[in-house]
Tab-separated table of C-alpha atoms in Angstrom:
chain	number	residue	atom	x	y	z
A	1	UNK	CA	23.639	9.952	-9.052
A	2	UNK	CA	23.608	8.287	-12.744
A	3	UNK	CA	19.794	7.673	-12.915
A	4	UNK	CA	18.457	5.611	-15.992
A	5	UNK	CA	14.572	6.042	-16.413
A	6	UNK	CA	13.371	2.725	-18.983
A	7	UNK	CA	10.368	4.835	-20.337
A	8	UNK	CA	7.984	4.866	-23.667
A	9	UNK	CA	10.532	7.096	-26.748
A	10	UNK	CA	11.218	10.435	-25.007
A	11	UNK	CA	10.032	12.084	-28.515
A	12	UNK	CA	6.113	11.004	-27.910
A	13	UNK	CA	6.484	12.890	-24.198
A	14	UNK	CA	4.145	16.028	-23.881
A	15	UNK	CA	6.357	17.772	-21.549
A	16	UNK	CA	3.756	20.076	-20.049
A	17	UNK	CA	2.083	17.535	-18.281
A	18	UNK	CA	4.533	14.469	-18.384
A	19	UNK	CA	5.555	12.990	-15.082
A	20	UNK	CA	8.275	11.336	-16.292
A	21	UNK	CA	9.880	14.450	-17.636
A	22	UNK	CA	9.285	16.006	-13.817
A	23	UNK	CA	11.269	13.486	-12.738
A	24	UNK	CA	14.033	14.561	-14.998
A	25	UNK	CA	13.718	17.795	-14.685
A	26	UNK	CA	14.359	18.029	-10.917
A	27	UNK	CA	17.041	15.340	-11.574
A	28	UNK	CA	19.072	17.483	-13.866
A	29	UNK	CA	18.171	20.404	-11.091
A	30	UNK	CA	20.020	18.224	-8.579
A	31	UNK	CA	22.414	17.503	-10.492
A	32	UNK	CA	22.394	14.132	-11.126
A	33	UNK	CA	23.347	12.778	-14.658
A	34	UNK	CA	20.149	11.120	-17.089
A	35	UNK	CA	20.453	8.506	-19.456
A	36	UNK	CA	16.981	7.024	-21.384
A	37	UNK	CA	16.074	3.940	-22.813
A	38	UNK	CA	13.350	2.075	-23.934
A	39	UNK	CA	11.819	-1.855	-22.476
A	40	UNK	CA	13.186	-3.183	-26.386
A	41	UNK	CA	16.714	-1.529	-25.461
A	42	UNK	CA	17.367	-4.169	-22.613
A	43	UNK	CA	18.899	-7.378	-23.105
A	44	UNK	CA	21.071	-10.337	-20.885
A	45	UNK	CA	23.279	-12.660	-22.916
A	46	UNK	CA	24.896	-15.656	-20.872
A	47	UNK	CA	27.932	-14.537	-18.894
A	48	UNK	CA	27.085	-10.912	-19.312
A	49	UNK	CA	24.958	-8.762	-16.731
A	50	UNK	CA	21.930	-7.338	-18.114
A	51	UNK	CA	22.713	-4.686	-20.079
A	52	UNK	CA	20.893	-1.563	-22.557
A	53	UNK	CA	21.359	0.748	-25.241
A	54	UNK	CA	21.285	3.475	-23.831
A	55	UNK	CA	21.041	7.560	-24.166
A	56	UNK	CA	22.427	10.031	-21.996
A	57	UNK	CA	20.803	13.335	-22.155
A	58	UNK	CA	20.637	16.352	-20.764
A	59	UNK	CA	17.944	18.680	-20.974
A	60	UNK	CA	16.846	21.734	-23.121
A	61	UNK	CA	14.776	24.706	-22.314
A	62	UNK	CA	12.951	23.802	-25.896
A	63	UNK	CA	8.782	22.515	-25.333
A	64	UNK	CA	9.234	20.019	-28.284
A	65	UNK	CA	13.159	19.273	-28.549
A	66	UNK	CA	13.149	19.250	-25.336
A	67	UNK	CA	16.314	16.952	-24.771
A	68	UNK	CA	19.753	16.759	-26.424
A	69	UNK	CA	21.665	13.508	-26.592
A	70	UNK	CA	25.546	13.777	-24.956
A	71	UNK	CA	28.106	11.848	-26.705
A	72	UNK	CA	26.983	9.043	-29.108
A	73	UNK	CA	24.038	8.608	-30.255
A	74	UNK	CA	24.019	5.078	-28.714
A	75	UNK	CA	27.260	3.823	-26.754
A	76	UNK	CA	28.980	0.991	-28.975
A	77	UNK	CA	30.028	-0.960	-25.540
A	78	UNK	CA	25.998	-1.315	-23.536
A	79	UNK	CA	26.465	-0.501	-19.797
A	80	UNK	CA	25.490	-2.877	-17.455
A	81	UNK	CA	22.130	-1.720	-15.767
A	82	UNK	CA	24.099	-2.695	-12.325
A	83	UNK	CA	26.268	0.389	-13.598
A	84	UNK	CA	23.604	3.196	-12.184
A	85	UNK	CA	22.702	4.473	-9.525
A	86	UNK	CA	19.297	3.907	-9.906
A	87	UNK	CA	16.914	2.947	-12.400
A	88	UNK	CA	13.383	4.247	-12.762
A	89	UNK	CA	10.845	2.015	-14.244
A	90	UNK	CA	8.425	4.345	-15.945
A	91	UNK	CA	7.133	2.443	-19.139
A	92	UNK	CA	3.499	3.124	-18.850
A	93	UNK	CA	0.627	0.372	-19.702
A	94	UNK	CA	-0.563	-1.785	-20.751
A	95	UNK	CA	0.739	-4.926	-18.394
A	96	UNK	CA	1.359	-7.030	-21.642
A	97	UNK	CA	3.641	-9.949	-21.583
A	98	UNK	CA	5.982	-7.357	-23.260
A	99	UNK	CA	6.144	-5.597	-19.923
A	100	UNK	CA	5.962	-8.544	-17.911
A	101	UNK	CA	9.406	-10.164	-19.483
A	102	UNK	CA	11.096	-6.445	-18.990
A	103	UNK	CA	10.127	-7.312	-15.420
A	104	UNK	CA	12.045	-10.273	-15.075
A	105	UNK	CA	15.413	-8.557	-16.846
A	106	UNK	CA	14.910	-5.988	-14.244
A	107	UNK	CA	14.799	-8.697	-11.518
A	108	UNK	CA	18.238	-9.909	-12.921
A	109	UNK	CA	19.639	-6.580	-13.399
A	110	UNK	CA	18.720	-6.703	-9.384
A	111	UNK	CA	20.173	-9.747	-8.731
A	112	UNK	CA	23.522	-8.653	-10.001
A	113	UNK	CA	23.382	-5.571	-7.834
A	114	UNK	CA	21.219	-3.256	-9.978
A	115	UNK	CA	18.630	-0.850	-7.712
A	116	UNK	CA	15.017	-0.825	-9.596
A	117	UNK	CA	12.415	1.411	-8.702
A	118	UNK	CA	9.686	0.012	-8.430
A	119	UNK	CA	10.541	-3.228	-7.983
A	120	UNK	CA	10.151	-5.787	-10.722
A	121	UNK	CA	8.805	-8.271	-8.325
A	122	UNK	CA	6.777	-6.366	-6.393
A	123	UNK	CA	4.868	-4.928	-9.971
A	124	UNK	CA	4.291	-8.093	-11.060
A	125	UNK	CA	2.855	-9.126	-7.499
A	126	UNK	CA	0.578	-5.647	-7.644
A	127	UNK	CA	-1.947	-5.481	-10.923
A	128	UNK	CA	-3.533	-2.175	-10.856
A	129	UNK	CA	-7.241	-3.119	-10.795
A	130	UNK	CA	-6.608	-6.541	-8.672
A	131	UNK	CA	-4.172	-4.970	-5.834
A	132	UNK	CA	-7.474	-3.320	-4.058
A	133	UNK	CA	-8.745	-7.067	-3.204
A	134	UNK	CA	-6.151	-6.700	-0.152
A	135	UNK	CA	-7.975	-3.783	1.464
A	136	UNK	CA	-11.627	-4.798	1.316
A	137	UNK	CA	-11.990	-2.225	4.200
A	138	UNK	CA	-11.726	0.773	1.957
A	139	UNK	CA	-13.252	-0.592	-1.110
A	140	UNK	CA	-16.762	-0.617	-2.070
A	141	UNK	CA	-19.242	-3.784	-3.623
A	142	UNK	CA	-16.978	-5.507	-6.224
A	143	UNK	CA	-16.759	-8.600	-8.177
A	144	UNK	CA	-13.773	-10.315	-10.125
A	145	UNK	CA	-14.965	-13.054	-12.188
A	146	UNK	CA	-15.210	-14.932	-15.649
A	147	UNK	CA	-18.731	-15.877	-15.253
A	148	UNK	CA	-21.671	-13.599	-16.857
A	149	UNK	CA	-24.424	-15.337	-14.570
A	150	UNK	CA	-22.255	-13.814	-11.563
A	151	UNK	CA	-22.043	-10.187	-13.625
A	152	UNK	CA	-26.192	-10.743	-13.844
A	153	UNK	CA	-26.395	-11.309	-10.553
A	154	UNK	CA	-24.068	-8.099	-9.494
A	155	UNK	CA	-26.261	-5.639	-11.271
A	156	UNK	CA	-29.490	-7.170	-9.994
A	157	UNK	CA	-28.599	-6.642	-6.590
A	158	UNK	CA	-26.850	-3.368	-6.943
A	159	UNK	CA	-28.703	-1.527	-10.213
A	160	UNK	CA	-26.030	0.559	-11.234
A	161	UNK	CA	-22.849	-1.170	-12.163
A	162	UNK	CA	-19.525	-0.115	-13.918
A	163	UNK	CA	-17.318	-2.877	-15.637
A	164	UNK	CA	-13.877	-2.782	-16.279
A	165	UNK	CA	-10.775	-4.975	-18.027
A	166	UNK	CA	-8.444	-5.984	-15.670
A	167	UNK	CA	-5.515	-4.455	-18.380
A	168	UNK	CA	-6.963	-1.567	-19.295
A	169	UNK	CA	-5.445	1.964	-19.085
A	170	UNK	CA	-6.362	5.797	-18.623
A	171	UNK	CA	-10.133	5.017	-18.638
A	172	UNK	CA	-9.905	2.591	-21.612
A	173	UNK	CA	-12.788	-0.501	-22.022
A	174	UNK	CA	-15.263	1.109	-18.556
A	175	UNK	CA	-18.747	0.387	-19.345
A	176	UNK	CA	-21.491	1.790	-16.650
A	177	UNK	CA	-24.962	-0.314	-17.223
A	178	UNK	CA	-27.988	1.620	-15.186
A	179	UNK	CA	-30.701	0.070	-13.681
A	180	UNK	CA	-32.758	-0.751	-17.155
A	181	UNK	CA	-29.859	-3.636	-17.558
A	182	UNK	CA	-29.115	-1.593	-21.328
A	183	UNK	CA	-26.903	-3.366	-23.400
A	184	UNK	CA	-25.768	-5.763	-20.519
A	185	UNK	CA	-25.385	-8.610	-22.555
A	186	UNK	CA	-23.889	-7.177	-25.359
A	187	UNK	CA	-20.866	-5.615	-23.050
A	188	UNK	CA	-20.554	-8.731	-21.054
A	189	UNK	CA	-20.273	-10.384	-24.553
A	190	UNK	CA	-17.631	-7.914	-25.134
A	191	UNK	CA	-15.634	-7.724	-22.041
A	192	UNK	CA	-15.608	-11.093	-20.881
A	193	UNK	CA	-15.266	-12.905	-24.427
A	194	UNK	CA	-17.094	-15.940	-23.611
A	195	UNK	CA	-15.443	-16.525	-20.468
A	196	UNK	CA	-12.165	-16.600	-21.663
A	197	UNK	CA	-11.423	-12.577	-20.018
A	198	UNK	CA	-12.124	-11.746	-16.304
A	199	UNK	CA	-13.781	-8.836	-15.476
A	200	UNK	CA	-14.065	-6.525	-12.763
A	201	UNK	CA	-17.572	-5.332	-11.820
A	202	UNK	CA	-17.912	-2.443	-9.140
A	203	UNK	CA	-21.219	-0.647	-7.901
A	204	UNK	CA	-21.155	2.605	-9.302
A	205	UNK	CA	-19.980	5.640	-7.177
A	206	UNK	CA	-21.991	8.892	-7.558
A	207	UNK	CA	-18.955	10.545	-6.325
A	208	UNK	CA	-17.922	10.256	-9.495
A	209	UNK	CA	-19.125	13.726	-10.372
A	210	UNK	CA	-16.793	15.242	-7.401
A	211	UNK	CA	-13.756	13.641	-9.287
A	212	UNK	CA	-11.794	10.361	-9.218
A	213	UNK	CA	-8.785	11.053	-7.139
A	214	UNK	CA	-5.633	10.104	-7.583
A	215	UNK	CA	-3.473	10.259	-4.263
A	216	UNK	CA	-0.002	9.698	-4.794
A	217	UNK	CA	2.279	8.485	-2.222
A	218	UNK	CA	6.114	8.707	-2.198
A	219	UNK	CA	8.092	6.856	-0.092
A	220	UNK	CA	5.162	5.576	2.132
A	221	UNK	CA	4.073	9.108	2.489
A	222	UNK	CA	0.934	10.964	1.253
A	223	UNK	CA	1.837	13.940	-1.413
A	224	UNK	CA	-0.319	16.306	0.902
A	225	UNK	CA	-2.678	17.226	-1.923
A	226	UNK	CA	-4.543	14.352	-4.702
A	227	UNK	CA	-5.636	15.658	-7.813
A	228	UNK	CA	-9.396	15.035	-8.363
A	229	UNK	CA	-10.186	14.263	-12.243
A	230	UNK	CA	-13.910	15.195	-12.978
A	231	UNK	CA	-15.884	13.310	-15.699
A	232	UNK	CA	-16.795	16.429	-18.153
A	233	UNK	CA	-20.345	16.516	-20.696
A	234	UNK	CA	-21.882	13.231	-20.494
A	235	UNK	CA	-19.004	11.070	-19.917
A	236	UNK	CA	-18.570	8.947	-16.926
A	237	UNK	CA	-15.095	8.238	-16.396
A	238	UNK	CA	-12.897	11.075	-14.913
A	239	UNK	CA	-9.279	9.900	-16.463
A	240	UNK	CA	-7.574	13.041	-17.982
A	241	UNK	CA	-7.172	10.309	-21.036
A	242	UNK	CA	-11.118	10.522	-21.158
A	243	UNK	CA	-11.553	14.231	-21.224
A	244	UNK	CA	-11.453	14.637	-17.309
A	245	UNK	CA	-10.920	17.866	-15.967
A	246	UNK	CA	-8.166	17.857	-13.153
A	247	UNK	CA	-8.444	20.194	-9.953
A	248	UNK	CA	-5.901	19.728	-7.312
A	249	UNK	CA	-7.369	19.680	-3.766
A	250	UNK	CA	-6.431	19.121	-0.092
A	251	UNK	CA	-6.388	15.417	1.100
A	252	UNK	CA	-9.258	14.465	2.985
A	253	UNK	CA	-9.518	12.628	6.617
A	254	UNK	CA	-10.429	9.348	4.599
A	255	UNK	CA	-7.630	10.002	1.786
A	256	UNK	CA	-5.129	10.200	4.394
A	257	UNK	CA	-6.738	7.038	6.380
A	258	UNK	CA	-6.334	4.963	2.996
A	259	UNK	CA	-3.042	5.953	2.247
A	260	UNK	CA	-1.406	5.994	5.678
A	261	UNK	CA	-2.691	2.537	5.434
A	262	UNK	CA	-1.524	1.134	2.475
A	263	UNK	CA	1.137	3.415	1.442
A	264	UNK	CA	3.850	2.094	3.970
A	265	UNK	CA	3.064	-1.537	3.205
A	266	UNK	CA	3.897	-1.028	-0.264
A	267	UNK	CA	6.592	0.824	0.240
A	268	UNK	CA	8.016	-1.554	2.466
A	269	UNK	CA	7.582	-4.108	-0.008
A	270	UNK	CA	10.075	-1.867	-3.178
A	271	UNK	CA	6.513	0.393	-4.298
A	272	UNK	CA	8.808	3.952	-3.387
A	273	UNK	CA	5.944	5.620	-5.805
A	274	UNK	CA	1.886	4.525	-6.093
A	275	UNK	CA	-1.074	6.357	-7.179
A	276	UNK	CA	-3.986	5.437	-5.302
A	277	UNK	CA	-7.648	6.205	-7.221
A	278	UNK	CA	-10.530	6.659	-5.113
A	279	UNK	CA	-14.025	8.099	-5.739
A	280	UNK	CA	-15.688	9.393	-2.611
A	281	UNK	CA	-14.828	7.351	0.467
A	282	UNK	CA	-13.854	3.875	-1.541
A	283	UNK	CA	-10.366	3.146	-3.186
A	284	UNK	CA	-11.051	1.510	-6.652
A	285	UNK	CA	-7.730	1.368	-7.767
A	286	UNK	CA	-3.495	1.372	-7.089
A	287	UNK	CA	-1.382	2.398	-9.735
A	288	UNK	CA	1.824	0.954	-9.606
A	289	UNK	CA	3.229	1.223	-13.071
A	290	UNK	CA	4.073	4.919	-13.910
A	291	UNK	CA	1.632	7.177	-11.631
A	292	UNK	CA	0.718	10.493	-12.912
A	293	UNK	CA	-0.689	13.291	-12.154
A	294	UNK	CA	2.681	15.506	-10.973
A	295	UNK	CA	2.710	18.434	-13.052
A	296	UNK	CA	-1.197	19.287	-12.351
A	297	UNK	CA	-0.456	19.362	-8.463
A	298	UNK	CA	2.153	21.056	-8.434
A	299	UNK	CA	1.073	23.703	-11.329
A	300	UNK	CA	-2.112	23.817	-9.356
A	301	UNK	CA	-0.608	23.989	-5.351
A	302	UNK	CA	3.068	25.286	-5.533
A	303	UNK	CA	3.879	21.327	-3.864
A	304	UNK	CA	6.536	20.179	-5.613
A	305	UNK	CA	6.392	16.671	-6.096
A	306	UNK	CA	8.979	15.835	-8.218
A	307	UNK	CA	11.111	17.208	-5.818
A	308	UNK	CA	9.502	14.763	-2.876
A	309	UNK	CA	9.957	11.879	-5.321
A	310	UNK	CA	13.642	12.898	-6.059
A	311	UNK	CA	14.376	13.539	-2.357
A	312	UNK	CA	12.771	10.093	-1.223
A	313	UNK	CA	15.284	8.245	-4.169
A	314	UNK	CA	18.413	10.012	-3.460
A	315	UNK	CA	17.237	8.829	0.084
A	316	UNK	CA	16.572	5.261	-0.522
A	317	UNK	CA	20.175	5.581	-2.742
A	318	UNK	CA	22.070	6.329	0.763
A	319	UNK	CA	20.177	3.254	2.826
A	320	UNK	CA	20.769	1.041	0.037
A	321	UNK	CA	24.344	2.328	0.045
């Protein structure tokens, strides 16, 4: 297959962990050909399909150059995204309007034949921190709102809170507020911006100190082992971004509950790849954009998973085919 992955510049990837460069790795292992670009590389002009500026590559045995560019530089004549086989959405957050617009090329780029995983639509339809509000069963006391009377409210009745943006990323903007109400004000202030930024507000989880788990699900199916990210010193959030430690462990009964759940909806709906978070027995979160968390796992358990994603791709390349 000609795969194109639209990622962040393949020169800021730290290949021992990177998920993206799994991806490729196994890719080039199957031999399927790579090109790279970037969300700014895409354009559409009237009477043209949506095309990029692109670069093939093919891939080194070098940690830091760890990719050589075939041919040109950059192709004089763009190919048409409709050209590939498949391409693999893996620009990471934020959810800007940057990102949003690269969605709705990508939707073109569909409409003219192009096969987009995952789907354009179905990312827009999906925000990360909001998706959970469709499985109230596995979730645990939460609040979406504008309004700081409502976020006084939520911590009086519940006495431990965390708060979160709705577009943050890799543990980015969490506040936790105890029981003494410390600093409420001053992060509602901060978070919410007068009213003019919704917040999420969850009860805190003191599962949190067993790890945040990130369960990621291929193809509607459960990567057999999650990778658990625990908060380290005095910090609360468990994102490997923060400072959390990752340990790769066996699903649980409830894992596999939420995800056998979920996971096939999505994927029925152009999700072939999601990263469910969940801390204890309640989800708090579905990744959509780029999950992570490959390279631990399968450093950690001998599971492949890049080779599970690849295999579920090259098998949604022969239905759509």
């Amino acid at each position: 297959m000609k795969l194109l992955f639209v990622a962040d510049p393949l020169e800021t990837f730290k290949t021992y962990k990177d998920t993206t460069f799994a991806m490729m790795r196994e890719a080039a292992r199957r031999g399927h050909s790579l090109s790279a670009c970037e969300p700014k590389d895409i354009r559409w002009q009237r009477g043209e399909p949506v095309t990029a500026s692109v670069r093939n590559i093919s891939l080194t045995e070098h940690p830091v150059d760890w990719f050589a560019v075939t041919g040109p530089a950059y192709s004089e004549e763009l190919p048409a995204l409709k050209s590939f086989d498949a391409v693999v959405m893996r620009k990471d957050p934020p959810f800007d309007s940057e990102y949003f617009y690269t969605t709705h090329l990508l939707e073109q780029a569909e409409r003219e034949g192009a096969k987009v995983f995952n789907k354009p639509r179905t990312l827009r339809d999906h925000p990360e921190k909001l998706a959970i509000l469709e499985w109230p069963q596995f979730i645990g006391p939460t609040l979406v709102t504008r309004d700081a009377q409502d976020i006084k409210d939520f911590h009086a009745e519940h006495q431990d809170i965390i708060l979160k943006p709705l577009d943050g990323m890799g543990g980015m903007g969490i506040f936790r507020v105890k029981a003494d109400g410390l600093n409420l004000g001053s992060i509602i202030e901060t978070l919410n911006q007068d009213g003019a930024q919704t917040v999420m507000v969850q009860k805190f989880l003191p599962a949190i100190a067993q790890g945040d788990k990130r369960i990621l699900v291929i193809g509607g199916e459960p990567v057999p082992y999650c990778l658990a990210r625990i908060p380290q010193g005095g910090e609360v959030r468990g994102n490997l971004a923060a400072g959390g430690k990752g340990v790769a462990q066996a699903l649980t009964e409830r894992d596999r509950e939420i995800a056998q759940t979920i996971g096939p909806v999505l994927a029925q709906r152009g999700l072939l790849l999601i990263g469910l978070d969940v801390i204890g027995d309640s989800l708090t979160e579905i990744n959509v954009t780029s999950p992570t968390c490959f390279q631990e796992i399968t450093d950690q358990t001998g599971f492949d998973v890049a080779e599970m994603f690849l295999q579920a791709l090259e098998a949604e390349h022969e239905r759509l085919h």
